[in-house]
Short mmCIF file of N, CA and C in Angstrom, two decimals:
data_model
loop_
_atom_site.label_atom_id
_atom_site.label_comp_id
_atom_site.label_asym_id
_atom_site.label_seq_id
_atom_site.Cartn_x
_atom_site.Cartn_y
_atom_site.Cartn_z
N UNK L 1 0.86 -1.18 0.00
CA UNK L 1 0.00 0.00 0.00
C UNK L 1 0.89 1.23 0.00
N UNK L 2 0.59 2.17 -0.83
CA UNK L 2 1.42 3.37 -0.91
C UNK L 2 0.96 4.40 0.11
N UNK L 3 1.81 5.37 0.38
CA UNK L 3 1.48 6.41 1.36
C UNK L 3 0.34 7.28 0.88
N UNK L 4 0.19 7.42 -0.44
CA UNK L 4 -0.90 8.25 -0.95
C UNK L 4 -2.25 7.62 -0.68
N UNK L 5 -2.28 6.31 -0.40
CA UNK L 5 -3.53 5.63 -0.06
C UNK L 5 -3.80 5.68 1.43
N UNK L 6 -2.99 6.36 2.18
CA UNK L 6 -3.24 6.54 3.60
C UNK L 6 -2.57 5.52 4.47
N UNK L 7 -1.62 4.73 3.94
CA UNK L 7 -1.03 3.68 4.72
C UNK L 7 0.21 4.08 5.49
N UNK L 8 0.80 5.21 5.21
CA UNK L 8 2.04 5.59 5.86
C UNK L 8 1.83 6.66 6.90
N UNK L 9 2.95 7.27 7.30
CA UNK L 9 2.89 8.33 8.30
C UNK L 9 2.07 9.50 7.81
N UNK L 10 2.14 9.80 6.53
CA UNK L 10 1.36 10.91 5.98
C UNK L 10 -0.12 10.66 6.14
N UNK L 11 -0.54 9.41 6.02
CA UNK L 11 -1.95 9.08 6.18
C UNK L 11 -2.44 9.31 7.59
N UNK L 12 -1.62 9.03 8.57
CA UNK L 12 -2.01 9.24 9.96
C UNK L 12 -2.10 10.72 10.27
N UNK L 13 -1.11 11.47 9.85
CA UNK L 13 -1.01 12.87 10.22
C UNK L 13 -1.86 13.78 9.36
N UNK L 14 -2.48 13.24 8.33
CA UNK L 14 -3.32 14.07 7.48
C UNK L 14 -2.51 14.87 6.49
N UNK L 15 -1.33 14.40 6.14
CA UNK L 15 -0.47 15.12 5.22
C UNK L 15 -0.54 14.49 3.83
N UNK L 16 -0.33 15.27 2.85
CA UNK L 16 -0.11 14.76 1.51
C UNK L 16 0.84 15.71 0.82
N UNK L 17 1.21 15.39 -0.38
CA UNK L 17 2.20 16.19 -1.08
C UNK L 17 1.69 17.59 -1.40
N UNK L 18 0.38 17.72 -1.65
CA UNK L 18 -0.16 19.00 -2.06
C UNK L 18 -0.70 19.83 -0.91
N UNK L 19 -0.61 19.36 0.32
CA UNK L 19 -1.11 20.10 1.47
C UNK L 19 0.06 20.56 2.31
N UNK L 20 -0.01 21.79 2.75
CA UNK L 20 1.01 22.36 3.62
C UNK L 20 0.97 21.65 4.97
N UNK L 21 2.09 21.09 5.46
CA UNK L 21 2.08 20.36 6.73
C UNK L 21 1.64 21.21 7.91
N UNK L 22 1.86 22.52 7.86
CA UNK L 22 1.47 23.36 8.99
C UNK L 22 -0.05 23.50 9.09
N UNK L 23 -0.77 23.17 8.03
CA UNK L 23 -2.23 23.26 8.07
C UNK L 23 -2.88 21.89 8.22
N UNK L 24 -2.12 20.87 8.54
CA UNK L 24 -2.66 19.52 8.66
C UNK L 24 -3.47 19.37 9.94
N UNK L 25 -4.17 18.26 10.02
CA UNK L 25 -4.95 17.95 11.21
C UNK L 25 -4.04 17.78 12.42
N UNK L 26 -2.88 17.22 12.19
CA UNK L 26 -1.94 17.03 13.30
C UNK L 26 -1.52 18.38 13.88
N UNK L 27 -1.20 19.32 13.01
CA UNK L 27 -0.81 20.65 13.47
C UNK L 27 -1.98 21.35 14.15
N UNK L 28 -3.19 21.14 13.63
CA UNK L 28 -4.38 21.74 14.24
C UNK L 28 -4.62 21.15 15.64
N UNK L 29 -4.42 19.85 15.80
CA UNK L 29 -4.57 19.22 17.11
C UNK L 29 -3.51 19.72 18.08
N UNK L 30 -2.30 19.84 17.61
CA UNK L 30 -1.22 20.34 18.44
C UNK L 30 -1.50 21.76 18.91
N UNK L 31 -1.98 22.58 18.00
CA UNK L 31 -2.33 23.97 18.34
C UNK L 31 -3.50 24.01 19.31
N UNK L 32 -4.53 23.18 19.08
CA UNK L 32 -5.70 23.14 19.97
C UNK L 32 -5.30 22.66 21.36
N UNK L 33 -4.42 21.67 21.43
CA UNK L 33 -3.96 21.14 22.72
C UNK L 33 -3.21 22.22 23.50
N UNK L 34 -2.30 22.91 22.85
CA UNK L 34 -1.52 23.94 23.54
C UNK L 34 -2.42 25.12 23.96
N UNK L 35 -3.34 25.51 23.08
CA UNK L 35 -4.25 26.60 23.42
C UNK L 35 -5.13 26.23 24.61
N UNK L 36 -5.66 25.02 24.61
CA UNK L 36 -6.53 24.58 25.70
C UNK L 36 -5.75 24.46 27.00
N UNK L 37 -4.52 24.01 26.90
CA UNK L 37 -3.70 23.86 28.09
C UNK L 37 -3.35 25.21 28.71
N UNK L 38 -3.13 26.22 27.88
CA UNK L 38 -2.68 27.52 28.37
C UNK L 38 -3.83 28.47 28.73
N UNK L 39 -5.01 28.22 28.19
CA UNK L 39 -6.13 29.13 28.44
C UNK L 39 -6.78 28.81 29.79
N UNK L 40 -7.12 29.84 30.56
CA UNK L 40 -7.77 29.59 31.84
C UNK L 40 -9.23 29.15 31.70
N UNK L 41 -9.89 29.50 30.59
CA UNK L 41 -11.28 29.12 30.41
C UNK L 41 -11.39 28.08 29.30
N UNK L 42 -12.57 27.49 29.18
CA UNK L 42 -12.81 26.54 28.11
C UNK L 42 -12.85 27.26 26.78
N UNK L 43 -12.16 26.74 25.81
CA UNK L 43 -12.19 27.29 24.47
C UNK L 43 -13.26 26.53 23.68
N UNK L 44 -13.68 27.07 22.53
CA UNK L 44 -14.67 26.33 21.72
C UNK L 44 -14.14 24.95 21.35
N UNK L 45 -15.05 23.97 21.35
CA UNK L 45 -14.64 22.59 21.10
C UNK L 45 -14.23 22.39 19.65
N UNK L 46 -13.43 21.39 19.45
CA UNK L 46 -12.91 21.03 18.12
C UNK L 46 -13.47 19.66 17.73
N UNK L 47 -14.79 19.54 17.76
CA UNK L 47 -15.44 18.25 17.53
C UNK L 47 -15.10 17.66 16.17
N UNK L 48 -15.15 18.47 15.13
CA UNK L 48 -14.88 17.96 13.78
C UNK L 48 -13.46 17.41 13.68
N UNK L 49 -12.52 18.16 14.21
CA UNK L 49 -11.12 17.73 14.18
C UNK L 49 -10.93 16.43 14.96
N UNK L 50 -11.52 16.36 16.14
CA UNK L 50 -11.39 15.16 16.98
C UNK L 50 -12.00 13.95 16.29
N UNK L 51 -13.18 14.11 15.72
CA UNK L 51 -13.83 12.99 15.03
C UNK L 51 -13.02 12.54 13.82
N UNK L 52 -12.48 13.51 13.06
CA UNK L 52 -11.66 13.16 11.91
C UNK L 52 -10.43 12.37 12.31
N UNK L 53 -9.75 12.83 13.37
CA UNK L 53 -8.54 12.15 13.81
C UNK L 53 -8.85 10.79 14.42
N UNK L 54 -9.96 10.68 15.15
CA UNK L 54 -10.32 9.38 15.71
C UNK L 54 -10.64 8.38 14.61
N UNK L 55 -11.34 8.80 13.58
CA UNK L 55 -11.64 7.87 12.48
C UNK L 55 -10.37 7.50 11.73
N UNK L 56 -9.45 8.46 11.58
CA UNK L 56 -8.17 8.17 10.92
C UNK L 56 -7.36 7.17 11.75
N UNK L 57 -7.40 7.32 13.07
CA UNK L 57 -6.69 6.37 13.95
C UNK L 57 -7.27 4.97 13.81
N UNK L 58 -8.59 4.87 13.76
CA UNK L 58 -9.24 3.56 13.60
C UNK L 58 -8.85 2.92 12.27
N UNK L 59 -8.79 3.74 11.21
CA UNK L 59 -8.40 3.22 9.90
C UNK L 59 -6.96 2.71 9.94
N UNK L 60 -6.08 3.46 10.56
CA UNK L 60 -4.68 3.07 10.62
C UNK L 60 -4.49 1.81 11.47
N UNK L 61 -5.25 1.70 12.55
CA UNK L 61 -5.17 0.49 13.37
C UNK L 61 -5.63 -0.73 12.57
N UNK L 62 -6.66 -0.57 11.76
CA UNK L 62 -7.13 -1.67 10.92
C UNK L 62 -6.06 -2.05 9.90
N UNK L 63 -5.37 -1.05 9.35
CA UNK L 63 -4.30 -1.34 8.39
C UNK L 63 -3.13 -2.04 9.07
N UNK L 64 -2.83 -1.66 10.31
CA UNK L 64 -1.72 -2.30 11.02
C UNK L 64 -2.03 -3.76 11.35
N UNK L 65 -3.31 -4.07 11.51
CA UNK L 65 -3.68 -5.46 11.78
C UNK L 65 -3.46 -6.34 10.57
N UNK L 66 -3.46 -5.73 9.38
CA UNK L 66 -3.22 -6.48 8.15
C UNK L 66 -1.73 -6.54 7.84
N UNK L 67 -0.94 -7.00 8.78
CA UNK L 67 0.51 -7.06 8.61
C UNK L 67 0.89 -8.10 7.55
N UNK L 68 0.07 -9.09 7.39
CA UNK L 68 0.39 -10.19 6.48
C UNK L 68 0.28 -9.86 5.01
N UNK L 69 -0.15 -8.65 4.67
CA UNK L 69 -0.28 -8.32 3.25
C UNK L 69 1.09 -8.24 2.60
N UNK L 70 1.22 -8.83 1.45
CA UNK L 70 2.52 -8.86 0.79
C UNK L 70 2.44 -8.31 -0.62
N UNK L 71 1.56 -7.38 -0.89
CA UNK L 71 1.48 -6.82 -2.23
C UNK L 71 2.68 -5.91 -2.48
N UNK L 72 3.10 -5.83 -3.70
CA UNK L 72 4.19 -4.95 -4.07
C UNK L 72 5.56 -5.59 -3.95
N UNK L 73 5.63 -6.86 -3.53
CA UNK L 73 6.93 -7.51 -3.39
C UNK L 73 7.39 -7.96 -4.78
N UNK L 74 8.45 -7.37 -5.27
CA UNK L 74 8.96 -7.69 -6.59
C UNK L 74 9.90 -8.88 -6.54
N UNK L 75 10.26 -9.40 -7.72
CA UNK L 75 11.14 -10.57 -7.77
C UNK L 75 12.56 -10.25 -7.31
N UNK L 76 12.97 -8.97 -7.37
CA UNK L 76 14.34 -8.63 -6.99
C UNK L 76 14.48 -8.44 -5.47
N UNK L 77 13.39 -8.43 -4.74
CA UNK L 77 13.43 -8.22 -3.30
C UNK L 77 13.25 -9.56 -2.60
N UNK L 78 14.18 -9.88 -1.71
CA UNK L 78 14.04 -11.14 -0.98
C UNK L 78 12.90 -11.02 0.02
N UNK L 79 12.32 -12.13 0.35
CA UNK L 79 11.18 -12.16 1.27
C UNK L 79 11.56 -11.59 2.64
N UNK L 80 12.74 -11.92 3.13
CA UNK L 80 13.17 -11.45 4.45
C UNK L 80 13.36 -9.93 4.47
N UNK L 81 13.97 -9.39 3.40
CA UNK L 81 14.18 -7.94 3.32
C UNK L 81 12.84 -7.21 3.24
N UNK L 82 11.91 -7.79 2.48
CA UNK L 82 10.60 -7.17 2.36
C UNK L 82 9.88 -7.17 3.71
N UNK L 83 9.94 -8.28 4.42
CA UNK L 83 9.27 -8.39 5.72
C UNK L 83 9.90 -7.42 6.71
N UNK L 84 11.23 -7.29 6.69
CA UNK L 84 11.91 -6.35 7.59
C UNK L 84 11.49 -4.91 7.29
N UNK L 85 11.42 -4.56 6.01
CA UNK L 85 11.02 -3.19 5.67
C UNK L 85 9.58 -2.92 6.07
N UNK L 86 8.69 -3.91 5.91
CA UNK L 86 7.30 -3.76 6.33
C UNK L 86 7.21 -3.64 7.84
N UNK L 87 8.01 -4.40 8.58
CA UNK L 87 7.99 -4.32 10.04
C UNK L 87 8.46 -2.95 10.51
N UNK L 88 9.49 -2.42 9.87
CA UNK L 88 9.98 -1.09 10.23
C UNK L 88 8.92 -0.03 9.95
N UNK L 89 8.30 -0.12 8.78
CA UNK L 89 7.24 0.83 8.44
C UNK L 89 6.09 0.72 9.42
N UNK L 90 5.67 -0.51 9.73
CA UNK L 90 4.57 -0.70 10.66
C UNK L 90 4.93 -0.20 12.06
N UNK L 91 6.17 -0.37 12.48
CA UNK L 91 6.60 0.12 13.78
C UNK L 91 6.54 1.65 13.83
N UNK L 92 7.03 2.29 12.76
CA UNK L 92 6.98 3.76 12.70
C UNK L 92 5.55 4.27 12.71
N UNK L 93 4.69 3.61 11.95
CA UNK L 93 3.28 4.01 11.91
C UNK L 93 2.64 3.81 13.28
N UNK L 94 2.96 2.70 13.95
CA UNK L 94 2.39 2.43 15.28
C UNK L 94 2.85 3.47 16.30
N UNK L 95 4.10 3.89 16.20
CA UNK L 95 4.61 4.91 17.12
C UNK L 95 3.91 6.24 16.87
N UNK L 96 3.78 6.64 15.62
CA UNK L 96 3.07 7.88 15.29
C UNK L 96 1.61 7.80 15.74
N UNK L 97 1.01 6.65 15.56
CA UNK L 97 -0.38 6.46 15.96
C UNK L 97 -0.54 6.59 17.47
N UNK L 98 0.38 6.01 18.22
CA UNK L 98 0.29 6.12 19.67
C UNK L 98 0.54 7.55 20.13
N UNK L 99 1.40 8.27 19.44
CA UNK L 99 1.64 9.68 19.78
C UNK L 99 0.40 10.52 19.50
N UNK L 100 -0.25 10.27 18.39
CA UNK L 100 -1.46 11.00 18.05
C UNK L 100 -2.58 10.70 19.04
N UNK L 101 -2.72 9.43 19.42
CA UNK L 101 -3.75 9.05 20.39
C UNK L 101 -3.47 9.67 21.76
N UNK L 102 -2.20 9.78 22.12
CA UNK L 102 -1.83 10.43 23.38
C UNK L 102 -2.25 11.90 23.36
N UNK L 103 -2.00 12.56 22.24
CA UNK L 103 -2.37 13.98 22.13
C UNK L 103 -3.88 14.16 22.18
N UNK L 104 -4.62 13.25 21.54
CA UNK L 104 -6.08 13.31 21.60
C UNK L 104 -6.57 13.14 23.04
N UNK L 105 -6.01 12.16 23.73
CA UNK L 105 -6.42 11.92 25.13
C UNK L 105 -6.06 13.11 26.01
N UNK L 106 -4.91 13.71 25.79
CA UNK L 106 -4.50 14.87 26.57
C UNK L 106 -5.46 16.03 26.36
N UNK L 107 -5.82 16.27 25.12
CA UNK L 107 -6.75 17.36 24.81
C UNK L 107 -8.09 17.15 25.53
N UNK L 108 -8.61 15.94 25.42
CA UNK L 108 -9.90 15.65 26.04
C UNK L 108 -9.80 15.66 27.57
N UNK L 109 -8.69 15.19 28.10
CA UNK L 109 -8.49 15.18 29.55
C UNK L 109 -8.46 16.60 30.11
N UNK L 110 -7.81 17.52 29.42
CA UNK L 110 -7.74 18.91 29.86
C UNK L 110 -9.13 19.52 29.86
N UNK L 111 -9.90 19.26 28.82
CA UNK L 111 -11.27 19.81 28.76
C UNK L 111 -12.14 19.25 29.88
N UNK L 112 -12.04 17.95 30.14
CA UNK L 112 -12.84 17.37 31.23
C UNK L 112 -12.41 17.91 32.58
N UNK L 113 -11.13 18.15 32.76
CA UNK L 113 -10.63 18.72 34.01
C UNK L 113 -11.25 20.11 34.24
N UNK L 114 -11.28 20.92 33.19
CA UNK L 114 -11.86 22.25 33.31
C UNK L 114 -13.36 22.17 33.58
N UNK L 115 -14.03 21.24 32.92
CA UNK L 115 -15.48 21.10 33.13
C UNK L 115 -15.76 20.69 34.56
N UNK L 116 -15.00 19.74 35.09
CA UNK L 116 -15.23 19.28 36.46
C UNK L 116 -14.94 20.38 37.48
N UNK L 117 -13.91 21.16 37.26
CA UNK L 117 -13.55 22.21 38.21
C UNK L 117 -14.51 23.39 38.18
N UNK L 118 -15.11 23.67 37.03
CA UNK L 118 -15.98 24.84 36.89
C UNK L 118 -17.35 24.41 36.37
N UNK L 119 -17.85 23.30 36.88
CA UNK L 119 -19.07 22.71 36.36
C UNK L 119 -20.28 23.62 36.55
N UNK L 120 -20.39 24.30 37.67
CA UNK L 120 -21.55 25.17 37.88
C UNK L 120 -21.53 26.34 36.90
N UNK L 121 -20.37 26.88 36.62
CA UNK L 121 -20.26 27.95 35.64
C UNK L 121 -20.60 27.42 34.25
N UNK L 122 -20.16 26.21 33.95
CA UNK L 122 -20.44 25.61 32.64
C UNK L 122 -21.93 25.42 32.43
N UNK L 123 -22.64 25.06 33.48
CA UNK L 123 -24.07 24.80 33.36
C UNK L 123 -24.87 26.10 33.32
N UNK L 124 -24.47 27.08 34.09
CA UNK L 124 -25.26 28.31 34.21
C UNK L 124 -24.98 29.31 33.09
N UNK L 125 -23.80 29.32 32.55
CA UNK L 125 -23.43 30.31 31.54
C UNK L 125 -23.76 29.79 30.14
N UNK L 126 -24.60 30.53 29.42
CA UNK L 126 -24.93 30.13 28.05
C UNK L 126 -23.71 30.23 27.13
N UNK L 127 -22.89 31.22 27.37
CA UNK L 127 -21.68 31.39 26.56
C UNK L 127 -20.76 30.18 26.69
N UNK L 128 -20.61 29.70 27.92
CA UNK L 128 -19.75 28.52 28.14
C UNK L 128 -20.41 27.27 27.57
N UNK L 129 -21.72 27.15 27.67
CA UNK L 129 -22.40 25.98 27.13
C UNK L 129 -22.25 25.89 25.61
N UNK L 130 -22.17 27.03 24.95
CA UNK L 130 -21.96 27.03 23.50
C UNK L 130 -20.59 26.50 23.12
N UNK L 131 -19.64 26.58 24.03
CA UNK L 131 -18.28 26.11 23.77
C UNK L 131 -18.14 24.61 23.97
N UNK L 132 -19.13 24.00 24.61
CA UNK L 132 -19.07 22.57 24.90
C UNK L 132 -19.66 21.77 23.75
N UNK L 133 -19.12 20.57 23.55
CA UNK L 133 -19.74 19.66 22.60
C UNK L 133 -20.94 19.01 23.28
N UNK L 134 -21.72 18.27 22.52
CA UNK L 134 -22.91 17.62 23.08
C UNK L 134 -22.55 16.65 24.19
N UNK L 135 -21.52 15.83 23.96
CA UNK L 135 -21.17 14.84 25.00
C UNK L 135 -20.54 15.51 26.21
N UNK L 136 -19.85 16.64 26.04
CA UNK L 136 -19.30 17.37 27.18
C UNK L 136 -20.42 18.01 28.01
N UNK L 137 -21.42 18.53 27.33
CA UNK L 137 -22.56 19.11 28.03
C UNK L 137 -23.29 18.03 28.82
N UNK L 138 -23.50 16.87 28.20
CA UNK L 138 -24.12 15.75 28.91
C UNK L 138 -23.28 15.31 30.09
N UNK L 139 -21.96 15.29 29.92
CA UNK L 139 -21.06 14.91 31.01
C UNK L 139 -21.17 15.90 32.16
N UNK L 140 -21.26 17.20 31.86
CA UNK L 140 -21.35 18.22 32.91
C UNK L 140 -22.64 18.04 33.71
N UNK L 141 -23.75 17.82 33.03
CA UNK L 141 -25.02 17.63 33.75
C UNK L 141 -25.00 16.35 34.58
N UNK L 142 -24.46 15.30 34.03
CA UNK L 142 -24.38 14.03 34.77
C UNK L 142 -23.44 14.17 35.97
N UNK L 143 -22.37 14.90 35.80
CA UNK L 143 -21.41 15.14 36.89
C UNK L 143 -22.08 15.89 38.03
N UNK L 144 -22.85 16.93 37.69
CA UNK L 144 -23.56 17.69 38.72
C UNK L 144 -24.57 16.79 39.43
N UNK L 145 -25.28 15.97 38.66
CA UNK L 145 -26.26 15.07 39.26
C UNK L 145 -25.61 14.09 40.22
N UNK L 146 -24.51 13.50 39.81
CA UNK L 146 -23.83 12.51 40.66
C UNK L 146 -23.19 13.15 41.89
N UNK L 147 -22.49 14.26 41.71
CA UNK L 147 -21.85 14.92 42.84
C UNK L 147 -22.90 15.48 43.79
N UNK L 148 -23.97 16.06 43.22
CA UNK L 148 -25.05 16.58 44.05
C UNK L 148 -25.72 15.48 44.86
N UNK L 149 -25.95 14.34 44.22
CA UNK L 149 -26.54 13.21 44.94
C UNK L 149 -25.63 12.70 46.04
N UNK L 150 -24.35 12.64 45.76
CA UNK L 150 -23.39 12.19 46.76
C UNK L 150 -23.35 13.16 47.94
N UNK L 151 -23.26 14.43 47.65
CA UNK L 151 -23.20 15.42 48.73
C UNK L 151 -24.50 15.46 49.52
N UNK L 152 -25.62 15.33 48.82
CA UNK L 152 -26.90 15.35 49.52
C UNK L 152 -27.04 14.14 50.43
N UNK L 153 -26.58 13.00 49.96
CA UNK L 153 -26.69 11.78 50.75
C UNK L 153 -25.73 11.71 51.93
N UNK L 154 -24.56 12.30 51.79
CA UNK L 154 -23.54 12.14 52.81
C UNK L 154 -23.21 13.41 53.61
N UNK L 155 -23.44 14.56 53.02
CA UNK L 155 -23.01 15.79 53.68
C UNK L 155 -24.19 16.68 54.05
N UNK L 156 -24.94 17.11 53.04
CA UNK L 156 -25.97 18.11 53.31
C UNK L 156 -27.16 17.55 54.08
N UNK L 157 -27.31 16.24 54.16
CA UNK L 157 -28.39 15.68 54.97
C UNK L 157 -28.16 15.98 56.45
N UNK L 158 -26.93 16.29 56.83
CA UNK L 158 -26.60 16.61 58.22
C UNK L 158 -26.77 18.11 58.53
N UNK L 159 -26.95 18.93 57.46
CA UNK L 159 -27.07 20.36 57.62
C UNK L 159 -28.53 20.75 57.87
N UNK L 160 -28.75 21.98 58.32
CA UNK L 160 -30.12 22.48 58.41
C UNK L 160 -30.76 22.56 57.03
N UNK L 161 -32.07 22.64 56.97
CA UNK L 161 -32.83 22.61 55.71
C UNK L 161 -32.43 23.71 54.73
N UNK L 162 -32.07 24.87 55.23
CA UNK L 162 -31.72 26.01 54.36
C UNK L 162 -30.47 25.75 53.54
N UNK L 163 -29.62 24.85 53.98
CA UNK L 163 -28.37 24.56 53.27
C UNK L 163 -28.44 23.27 52.46
N UNK L 164 -29.65 22.77 52.20
CA UNK L 164 -29.83 21.46 51.60
C UNK L 164 -29.48 21.36 50.13
N UNK L 165 -29.68 22.41 49.36
CA UNK L 165 -29.48 22.31 47.91
C UNK L 165 -28.08 22.76 47.51
N UNK L 166 -27.38 21.87 46.84
CA UNK L 166 -26.01 22.18 46.39
C UNK L 166 -26.05 23.25 45.31
N UNK L 167 -27.00 23.15 44.40
CA UNK L 167 -27.06 24.13 43.30
C UNK L 167 -27.47 25.49 43.79
N UNK L 168 -28.35 25.56 44.79
CA UNK L 168 -28.72 26.87 45.34
C UNK L 168 -27.50 27.53 45.99
N UNK L 169 -26.74 26.74 46.72
CA UNK L 169 -25.56 27.29 47.39
C UNK L 169 -24.51 27.74 46.39
N UNK L 170 -24.33 26.95 45.33
CA UNK L 170 -23.33 27.30 44.33
C UNK L 170 -23.75 28.56 43.56
N UNK L 171 -25.06 28.69 43.24
CA UNK L 171 -25.46 29.87 42.51
C UNK L 171 -25.54 31.10 43.40
N UNK L 172 -25.73 30.90 44.70
CA UNK L 172 -25.76 32.04 45.61
C UNK L 172 -24.36 32.62 45.78
N UNK L 173 -23.34 31.77 45.71
CA UNK L 173 -21.98 32.28 45.84
C UNK L 173 -21.49 32.73 44.48
#
């Protein structure tokens, strides 16, 4: 399989000969990760980019599972040399794939960290809700429900009635 068919490092990183590498998906993910890491507030989500890279990762993993393919082996190339070159290529692709998946996880982990730390602001502010993806918004509401239930069951049940609601207390402050 040639690199133009998406089988090499260029296929993983979203690069091709006619596309500027600085505008690739990989560069966009790197920029989004650094921006999200350095910004004190949640930035607008990059759902399209994340979905594109996740689907590309799945495609590359499927290609790596097909290690036994031997197309393109010419009569002048010995079987051992061909297998060694394929193993090296597959190893490089697997390393790039793991690096890309690490960056994706880091990006999502940073966003979830910010959502958990500022969940009441995320839920109450329409501006912040517009920056969240659908699954992040669902996660924020579920997080509030679970934490509120835990606090109500273990902490606020011991308080006087006026201090019973976690959301009332959070919005009052």
